[in-house]
Short mmCIF file of C-alpha atoms in Angstrom, two decimals:
data_model
loop_
_atom_site.label_atom_id
_atom_site.label_comp_id
_atom_site.label_asym_id
_atom_site.label_seq_id
_atom_site.Cartn_x
_atom_site.Cartn_y
_atom_site.Cartn_z
CA MET T 1 49.16 -120.92 -50.65
CA LYS T 2 52.02 -120.27 -53.55
CA ILE T 3 50.32 -122.89 -55.87
CA LYS T 4 46.88 -120.55 -55.30
CA THR T 5 49.13 -117.45 -56.09
CA SER T 6 50.31 -118.64 -59.62
CA GLY T 7 47.26 -119.85 -61.15
CA TYR T 8 45.99 -116.00 -60.31
CA LEU T 9 48.93 -114.85 -62.28
CA PHE T 10 48.99 -117.54 -64.86
CA ALA T 11 44.91 -116.88 -65.79
CA LEU T 12 45.20 -113.09 -64.78
CA LEU T 13 48.35 -112.97 -67.20
CA LEU T 14 45.92 -114.76 -69.92
CA LEU T 15 42.46 -112.17 -69.06
CA LEU T 16 45.47 -109.81 -70.36
CA LEU T 17 46.11 -111.56 -73.70
CA SER T 18 43.31 -112.62 -75.25
CA CYS T 19 42.05 -108.27 -74.74
CA LYS T 20 45.19 -107.40 -76.62
CA GLU T 21 43.50 -105.13 -79.13
CA LYS T 22 42.66 -106.67 -82.53
CA SER T 23 43.21 -105.32 -86.15
CA THR T 24 40.55 -106.35 -88.70
CA GLU T 25 42.63 -104.29 -91.39
CA PRO T 26 45.02 -107.04 -92.90
CA GLU T 27 49.14 -106.04 -92.34
CA SER T 28 50.26 -103.87 -95.77
CA GLY T 29 53.98 -104.60 -95.05
CA LEU T 30 54.19 -101.29 -96.71
CA ILE T 31 57.18 -99.01 -95.03
CA VAL T 32 55.44 -96.09 -96.15
CA LYS T 33 51.87 -96.27 -97.18
CA PRO T 34 50.75 -93.84 -100.00
CA THR T 35 47.93 -91.05 -99.01
CA VAL T 36 44.01 -91.85 -99.65
CA LYS T 37 41.38 -89.44 -98.88
CA ILE T 38 38.44 -87.82 -99.88
CA SER T 39 37.42 -84.38 -99.46
CA THR T 40 34.93 -81.75 -100.16
CA THR T 41 37.96 -79.79 -101.82
CA ASN T 42 36.87 -78.43 -105.39
CA TYR T 43 40.09 -77.16 -106.95
CA SER T 44 41.07 -74.44 -109.34
CA SER T 45 43.28 -74.51 -111.93
CA ALA T 46 45.40 -72.29 -110.29
CA LEU T 47 44.43 -73.80 -106.58
CA PHE T 48 45.48 -77.84 -107.97
CA ASN T 49 49.13 -76.50 -109.94
CA SER T 50 49.93 -75.55 -106.95
CA THR T 51 49.32 -77.80 -104.45
CA PHE T 52 51.00 -80.70 -106.24
CA PRO T 53 53.17 -82.52 -106.52
CA ASP T 54 52.70 -83.35 -102.75
CA THR T 55 55.85 -83.41 -101.73
CA ALA T 56 55.46 -84.91 -98.29
CA SER T 57 53.90 -88.15 -99.85
CA LEU T 58 56.13 -87.70 -102.49
CA HIS T 59 59.27 -87.74 -100.85
CA ARG T 60 58.38 -90.10 -98.11
CA ILE T 61 57.79 -92.80 -101.32
CA SER T 62 60.97 -92.12 -102.78
CA GLN T 63 62.94 -92.23 -100.20
CA ALA T 64 61.30 -95.14 -99.11
CA TYR T 65 61.16 -97.21 -101.78
CA SER T 66 64.29 -95.93 -104.01
CA ASN T 67 66.83 -99.10 -102.82
CA ASP T 68 63.84 -101.60 -102.44
CA PHE T 69 61.38 -101.09 -105.46
CA SER T 70 59.63 -104.67 -107.08
CA GLU T 71 56.53 -105.85 -108.44
CA GLU T 72 55.18 -106.79 -105.34
CA THR T 73 56.03 -103.86 -104.10
CA LYS T 74 53.69 -102.33 -105.66
CA ALA T 75 50.70 -104.67 -105.71
CA LYS T 76 50.67 -104.25 -102.01
CA PHE T 77 50.12 -100.64 -102.72
CA ALA T 78 47.38 -101.09 -104.73
CA VAL T 79 45.74 -103.44 -102.20
CA TYR T 80 46.89 -101.23 -99.81
CA MET T 81 44.75 -97.46 -101.59
CA LYS T 82 41.95 -100.23 -102.49
CA SER T 83 41.19 -100.88 -98.83
CA GLU T 84 41.58 -96.95 -98.04
CA VAL T 85 38.94 -96.20 -100.99
CA LEU T 86 36.11 -98.75 -98.99
CA LYS T 87 36.91 -97.77 -96.55
CA LEU T 88 36.07 -93.53 -97.00
CA GLY T 89 33.05 -95.03 -98.70
CA GLY T 90 34.53 -94.45 -102.14
CA ASP T 91 33.75 -95.99 -105.66
CA LEU T 92 36.31 -99.05 -105.95
CA GLY T 93 35.67 -99.42 -110.05
CA VAL T 94 36.26 -95.69 -110.67
CA PHE T 95 39.29 -95.37 -107.91
CA GLU T 96 40.77 -98.68 -109.60
CA SER T 97 39.80 -96.94 -113.57
CA ALA T 98 41.57 -93.99 -112.73
CA LEU T 99 43.84 -95.41 -111.14
CA TYR T 100 44.15 -97.67 -114.76
CA LYS T 101 44.09 -93.39 -116.48
CA SER T 102 46.56 -92.08 -115.17
CA GLY T 103 49.50 -94.44 -116.21
CA CYS T 104 49.76 -96.10 -112.02
CA PHE T 105 49.80 -99.96 -113.15
CA SER T 106 50.12 -99.63 -117.13
CA SER T 107 53.87 -98.29 -117.10
CA GLN T 108 57.12 -100.21 -118.49
CA MET T 109 59.09 -97.90 -115.73
CA PRO T 110 59.04 -98.13 -112.01
CA VAL T 111 56.12 -96.56 -110.35
CA LEU T 112 55.03 -96.03 -107.20
CA PRO T 113 50.93 -94.05 -106.88
CA THR T 114 52.74 -91.59 -103.45
CA TYR T 115 48.40 -90.01 -103.53
CA ALA T 116 45.13 -90.15 -103.64
CA GLU T 117 42.59 -88.24 -103.12
CA GLN T 118 38.94 -87.62 -104.38
CA ALA T 119 37.95 -84.18 -105.03
CA LYS T 120 36.45 -81.95 -107.62
CA TYR T 121 38.24 -79.83 -110.75
CA GLU T 122 36.78 -77.11 -111.45
CA ASN T 123 33.20 -77.93 -110.22
CA LYS T 124 33.83 -81.82 -111.83
CA ASN T 125 34.38 -84.97 -109.44
CA VAL T 126 37.28 -86.45 -109.40
CA TRP T 127 39.88 -88.59 -108.11
CA ILE T 128 43.18 -86.43 -107.97
CA ILE T 129 46.33 -89.59 -108.38
CA GLN T 130 49.49 -88.74 -107.87
CA TYR T 131 52.40 -90.96 -108.13
CA THR T 132 56.74 -91.08 -108.22
CA ARG T 133 58.75 -93.41 -110.89
CA SER T 134 62.54 -94.01 -111.82
CA GLN T 135 64.17 -93.65 -115.03
CA GLY T 136 65.98 -96.11 -114.39
CA GLY T 137 68.63 -96.29 -112.05
CA SER T 138 67.84 -96.89 -108.34
CA GLY T 139 66.29 -93.44 -107.54
CA PHE T 140 62.90 -92.74 -107.45
CA GLY T 141 61.89 -88.67 -107.41
CA HIS T 142 60.12 -87.89 -110.65
CA TYR T 143 56.44 -87.45 -110.58
CA HIS T 144 53.13 -87.14 -112.61
CA PHE T 145 50.37 -86.20 -111.04
CA PHE T 146 46.44 -86.12 -112.76
CA ALA T 147 42.59 -84.26 -112.57
CA ILE T 148 40.73 -88.16 -113.79
CA GLY T 149 37.20 -87.08 -114.14
CA LEU T 150 35.02 -89.01 -112.07
CA GLU T 151 32.14 -89.53 -115.01
CA LYS T 152 34.26 -90.09 -118.47
CA LEU T 153 36.87 -91.21 -116.95
CA ASP T 154 39.00 -88.77 -118.86
CA THR T 155 42.11 -85.90 -117.61
CA LEU T 156 41.31 -83.00 -116.50
CA ALA T 157 44.39 -81.75 -114.90
CA TRP T 158 48.16 -82.47 -115.41
CA GLY T 159 51.14 -81.81 -113.95
CA SER T 160 54.31 -83.65 -114.75
CA CYS T 161 58.52 -82.41 -113.50
CA ARG T 162 59.96 -81.67 -116.88
#
């Protein structure tokens, strides 16, 4: 009887382990992740300038990575953001071009993207890209944000800390 009960418990344990939730999402290895979304918002100039910078994502990422920046981390951000764009049904090629157009990955300074939103700016389809940067040293907190037009990959609006 004892052997039979142990066998049932072992089988139950195996069954429970095999039913464990599985994820198809690759582990990003990021402590804090940037915001990536697609919205129907049509930003006017005034709304754009009052909404950005997105301080929530800016502060989360600045605090989490101020003493832990590396080019490897920046690459993980890019991989994560691209996977989110694909999940949301966005055009990956246009998104990548907007990231590079914003200077997010071409800068010589430590830079991490904090926010990306596909939306409209004055009735034109855009990617809004925001990133935090350091001017040397270990601290992040400086920022830039851009509305990059999807059609011509032109900068329709931008802002930064002065």
